[in-house]
XYZ file of C-alpha atoms in Angstrom:
351
model
C 70.327 79.642 35.501
C 66.298 82.666 40.542
C 63.041 88.893 44.773
C 60.316 89.769 46.889
C 59.991 92.042 49.773
C 58.904 95.119 51.459
C 60.256 97.901 53.341
C 59.645 100.684 55.667
C 61.965 103.643 55.740
C 62.869 106.300 58.236
C 62.224 108.995 55.667
C 58.830 109.814 54.207
C 60.502 110.281 50.822
C 61.721 106.672 50.828
C 58.271 105.404 51.706
C 56.704 107.418 48.912
C 59.252 106.210 46.402
C 58.715 102.527 47.120
C 55.045 102.417 48.094
C 53.987 101.069 44.716
C 56.923 98.696 44.362
C 56.604 96.964 47.703
C 54.286 94.056 48.321
C 53.667 93.082 51.902
C 53.913 89.411 52.783
C 51.600 87.598 55.129
C 53.850 88.200 58.100
C 54.984 91.687 57.199
C 54.034 94.498 59.513
C 52.073 97.586 58.629
C 53.588 101.058 58.484
C 52.617 101.693 62.081
C 53.871 98.330 63.298
C 56.978 97.734 61.244
C 59.633 95.317 62.524
C 62.708 96.695 64.241
C 65.255 95.004 62.014
C 68.130 96.392 64.084
C 67.013 94.254 67.036
C 68.910 90.953 67.510
C 65.578 89.240 68.213
C 64.082 90.236 64.847
C 65.170 88.408 61.700
C 64.482 90.501 58.597
C 64.897 89.276 55.029
C 64.573 91.623 52.062
C 64.299 90.409 48.481
C 65.115 92.432 45.366
C 63.894 91.005 42.065
C 65.241 91.735 38.650
C 62.816 93.394 36.231
C 60.653 90.261 36.270
C 57.733 90.088 38.691
C 57.736 88.057 41.882
C 54.770 86.019 40.605
C 56.528 84.947 37.399
C 55.569 81.316 38.127
C 59.225 80.446 37.727
C 62.529 81.786 39.025
C 61.454 84.736 41.173
C 58.452 82.944 42.577
C 60.473 79.903 43.612
C 63.011 82.084 45.392
C 60.263 83.964 47.203
C 58.738 80.656 48.275
C 62.026 79.899 50.041
C 61.647 83.157 51.961
C 58.004 82.410 52.713
C 59.105 79.097 54.192
C 61.554 81.044 56.372
C 58.654 83.182 57.523
C 56.699 80.133 58.608
C 59.502 78.041 60.081
C 62.015 80.637 61.252
C 59.746 83.542 62.142
C 61.420 85.767 59.557
C 59.976 89.112 58.486
C 60.076 88.926 54.701
C 59.490 91.722 52.213
C 60.244 92.245 48.535
C 60.824 94.981 45.998
C 60.068 94.309 42.347
C 62.606 96.214 40.285
C 61.105 98.046 37.317
C 64.298 99.640 35.978
C 67.820 98.155 36.129
C 69.121 101.571 37.196
C 67.350 101.006 40.518
C 69.224 97.853 41.555
C 71.523 99.692 43.958
C 68.748 101.880 45.308
C 66.501 98.899 46.024
C 69.298 97.019 47.780
C 70.118 100.094 49.866
C 66.474 100.454 50.857
C 66.714 97.211 52.815
C 70.308 97.569 54.002
C 69.674 101.061 55.360
C 66.800 99.622 57.383
C 69.225 97.140 58.980
C 67.759 94.034 57.374
C 69.712 90.950 58.375
C 69.723 89.509 54.860
C 69.213 90.961 51.409
C 68.445 88.384 48.720
C 68.919 89.501 45.137
C 67.654 87.423 42.250
C 69.347 86.891 38.948
C 72.601 87.223 37.105
C 71.947 90.842 36.137
C 71.996 91.896 39.796
C 75.441 90.405 40.408
C 77.480 93.593 40.227
C 75.000 95.600 42.294
C 74.956 92.822 44.894
C 78.732 92.761 45.195
C 78.784 96.535 45.527
C 76.077 96.334 48.188
C 78.013 93.706 50.135
C 81.082 95.956 50.114
C 79.117 99.017 51.181
C 77.164 97.236 53.944
C 79.604 94.788 55.608
C 77.218 94.179 58.528
C 74.428 92.987 56.235
C 74.451 89.486 54.791
C 73.661 89.004 51.129
C 72.443 86.049 49.096
C 72.874 86.416 45.342
C 70.733 83.865 43.530
C 72.173 82.709 40.201
C 75.219 84.891 40.670
C 78.889 83.952 40.808
C 81.977 85.289 42.589
C 85.202 84.717 40.641
C 87.997 83.134 42.696
C 89.790 85.711 44.786
C 86.878 88.166 44.789
C 84.677 86.489 47.398
C 83.183 88.631 50.149
C 82.638 87.274 53.666
C 79.085 88.612 53.840
C 77.999 87.355 50.411
C 76.826 83.865 49.490
C 76.135 83.358 45.808
C 73.776 80.464 45.110
C 74.661 78.772 41.835
C 73.192 75.741 40.122
C 74.390 73.236 37.507
C 71.733 74.230 34.970
C 73.501 72.173 32.337
C 72.812 69.032 34.403
C 69.075 69.756 34.468
C 69.025 70.767 30.811
C 70.955 67.618 29.858
C 68.421 65.378 31.583
C 65.341 66.922 29.981
C 67.083 67.132 26.616
C 67.758 63.405 26.725
C 64.168 62.751 27.755
C 62.805 64.877 24.926
C 64.927 63.088 22.350
C 63.889 59.673 23.654
C 60.167 60.490 23.837
C 59.761 62.511 20.616
C 57.835 60.719 17.888
C 58.601 63.181 15.115
C 62.324 63.281 15.812
C 62.126 67.081 16.097
C 62.454 68.910 19.407
C 62.970 72.566 20.248
C 63.784 75.073 22.977
C 62.480 78.634 23.306
C 64.625 80.566 25.754
C 65.441 84.064 26.966
C 68.803 85.612 26.081
C 71.931 83.476 25.983
C 73.824 86.490 27.350
C 72.693 85.315 30.798
C 74.914 82.310 31.678
C 72.275 80.215 33.498
C 69.910 80.459 30.522
C 72.718 79.576 28.139
C 73.725 76.593 30.275
C 70.143 75.326 30.204
C 70.103 75.566 26.426
C 73.532 74.013 25.915
C 72.729 71.265 28.403
C 69.480 70.557 26.569
C 71.335 70.215 23.260
C 74.070 68.045 24.751
C 71.612 65.729 26.474
C 69.440 65.355 23.396
C 72.401 64.458 21.195
C 73.814 62.117 23.835
C 70.567 60.157 23.870
C 69.874 60.364 20.145
C 72.717 61.699 17.973
C 70.520 62.176 14.893
C 67.811 64.217 16.668
C 66.558 67.287 14.765
C 67.138 70.070 17.285
C 66.279 73.778 17.226
C 67.195 76.101 20.130
C 66.126 79.745 19.822
C 67.111 82.578 22.174
C 65.275 85.900 22.489
C 68.373 87.959 21.762
C 66.629 90.588 19.660
C 65.456 92.708 22.615
C 67.038 94.280 25.673
C 67.457 92.547 29.011
C 64.332 94.301 30.311
C 62.080 92.400 27.891
C 63.834 89.133 27.159
C 62.347 87.492 30.266
C 58.943 89.158 30.091
C 57.694 88.531 26.555
C 55.182 85.657 26.683
C 53.736 86.500 23.275
C 57.127 86.032 21.591
C 57.592 82.786 23.491
C 54.204 81.511 22.376
C 54.490 82.482 18.704
C 58.041 81.144 18.460
C 56.988 77.798 19.930
C 53.975 77.554 17.608
C 56.184 78.305 14.618
C 58.436 75.390 15.570
C 55.461 73.093 16.118
C 53.994 73.983 12.725
C 57.258 72.668 11.241
C 56.996 69.304 12.988
C 58.493 69.856 16.454
C 56.580 67.805 19.003
C 58.328 68.735 22.276
C 59.085 72.301 23.423
C 61.456 73.270 26.238
C 60.540 76.772 27.431
C 62.748 78.800 29.764
C 63.208 82.395 30.843
C 60.490 83.860 33.067
C 57.235 84.784 31.348
C 58.845 84.362 27.929
C 59.385 80.679 28.648
C 55.891 80.397 30.086
C 54.526 81.664 26.793
C 56.344 78.867 24.991
C 54.800 76.281 27.320
C 51.333 77.706 26.756
C 51.917 77.709 22.994
C 52.917 74.039 23.119
C 49.819 73.124 25.086
C 47.608 75.093 22.695
C 48.946 72.968 19.853
C 48.665 69.732 21.835
C 52.370 68.873 22.075
C 54.511 68.120 25.103
C 56.061 70.990 27.068
C 59.072 71.031 29.393
C 59.290 73.769 32.009
C 62.228 75.304 33.810
C 63.608 76.325 37.233
C 60.710 74.906 39.247
C 58.054 72.238 38.717
C 55.945 74.244 36.287
C 53.175 71.656 36.317
C 52.175 73.477 39.484
C 52.673 77.025 38.235
C 51.459 77.149 34.624
C 47.994 75.556 34.728
C 47.344 76.415 31.079
C 50.004 73.883 30.079
C 49.429 71.327 32.827
C 47.902 68.565 30.710
C 50.882 68.609 28.358
C 53.659 69.222 30.880
C 56.100 66.367 30.440
C 58.551 67.508 33.143
C 60.633 70.547 34.133
C 64.363 71.178 34.340
C 64.559 72.135 37.986
C 66.730 74.148 40.282
C 65.712 73.600 43.873
C 65.626 77.352 44.419
C 63.277 77.442 47.376
C 65.267 74.786 49.215
C 68.601 76.458 48.473
C 67.447 79.876 49.659
C 65.762 78.496 52.756
C 68.836 76.474 53.737
C 71.049 79.561 53.548
C 68.554 81.597 55.567
C 68.290 78.878 58.211
C 72.057 78.706 58.547
C 72.146 82.464 58.931
C 69.373 82.457 61.511
C 71.425 79.896 63.451
C 74.482 82.149 63.236
C 76.270 79.982 60.665
C 76.505 82.368 57.747
C 77.720 80.949 54.450
C 79.882 82.843 51.984
C 81.406 82.296 48.571
C 79.789 80.234 45.834
C 77.274 77.738 47.201
C 76.203 74.955 44.834
C 72.489 74.205 44.836
C 70.728 71.126 43.509
C 69.329 70.556 40.010
C 67.328 67.780 38.418
C 63.992 67.161 36.730
C 60.391 67.200 37.936
C 57.951 64.268 38.082
C 55.981 63.361 34.949
C 52.615 63.963 36.654
C 49.669 63.391 34.280
C 51.953 62.025 31.573
C 53.623 59.446 33.788
C 52.025 56.587 31.880
C 53.098 58.081 28.550
C 56.842 57.944 29.258
C 58.274 54.633 27.973
C 60.021 52.598 30.643
C 63.232 52.529 28.631
C 63.283 56.347 28.407
C 62.507 56.690 32.097
C 65.317 54.303 33.047
C 67.797 56.056 30.746
C 67.087 59.468 32.254
C 67.534 58.109 35.771
C 70.803 56.520 34.702
C 71.933 59.854 33.278
C 70.989 61.709 36.446
C 73.019 59.351 38.614
C 76.001 59.498 36.267
C 75.975 63.310 36.275
C 75.771 63.435 40.059
C 78.631 60.974 40.466
C 80.815 62.700 37.894
C 80.944 59.659 35.639
C 79.172 61.645 32.912
C 80.102 65.183 31.861
C 77.929 67.640 29.962
C 81.034 69.396 28.599
C 79.174 72.713 28.919
C 81.516 75.481 30.149
C 80.401 77.933 32.853
C 79.874 80.772 30.381
C 79.495 81.291 26.661
C 82.846 81.986 25.075
């Protein structure tokens, strides 16, 4: 398949509406000393999350960290709005655009349509849509959609899991496959596992039984689903999809089996699973967002679909537990994917 900002509005009604939803960053100004985002000297970046929180220890958080880096290195004024209801996507985007923010960053596939509509309505505002895609011929000059080859990252960790598993049973606990990036992670994981070990016993479960509002924010389902797999012999769990995926990682750690995180290096963000965190399927979200913001700050705005980087995290505490042959094979796979010599054969979207 990843949000965070604040805002000050010219109308008291706007301020009242968003006062609970806005979280002020370290460099954000108070109500009485808000930045003049219409000034050429002031660089304002507004982030709109999906219904997940900015501190999800995964997708949203990594994106926000890219903005925080822009605050430190580029002097940006960064603020975020955490969306609580999908009906508010357009309203939250407008809250920043109406305040003349230079850039509005929206996070997640579900915000794609609202982001495109916002870019059309506010042609003088630049937009970054994280994990969104513009079909050929529909690109907007003021919209850069940051996409990642999730199947590459999933393929690598799937191969690793198959090579390291002692029981021959591995599993994935993921949010809905209706979201293409999540589906590509899952399909990549399956393809990589079977590439490395064709006879691997593989179980991939998606949380498709709830609406989009809950599929990424259900850690209890993630945990119980992972434990159910483990009780049947699975000894490595790949967890992905916001707090739902985090729950799967925590469930794996509670049962003493290896966990594989997603989007960012979750060794650093899910301490409950740290001792059992084998690796993470990573999108370099913070780097991708920061690079686009830096280009914009320098007056070199990007547009269209921008391909970010994907890979896998270090093995950290389990470094000595990964057999050299498995380690070498995963590195070989990574290089082959990057060069194009190896294909995952995972299409962009579920058919």
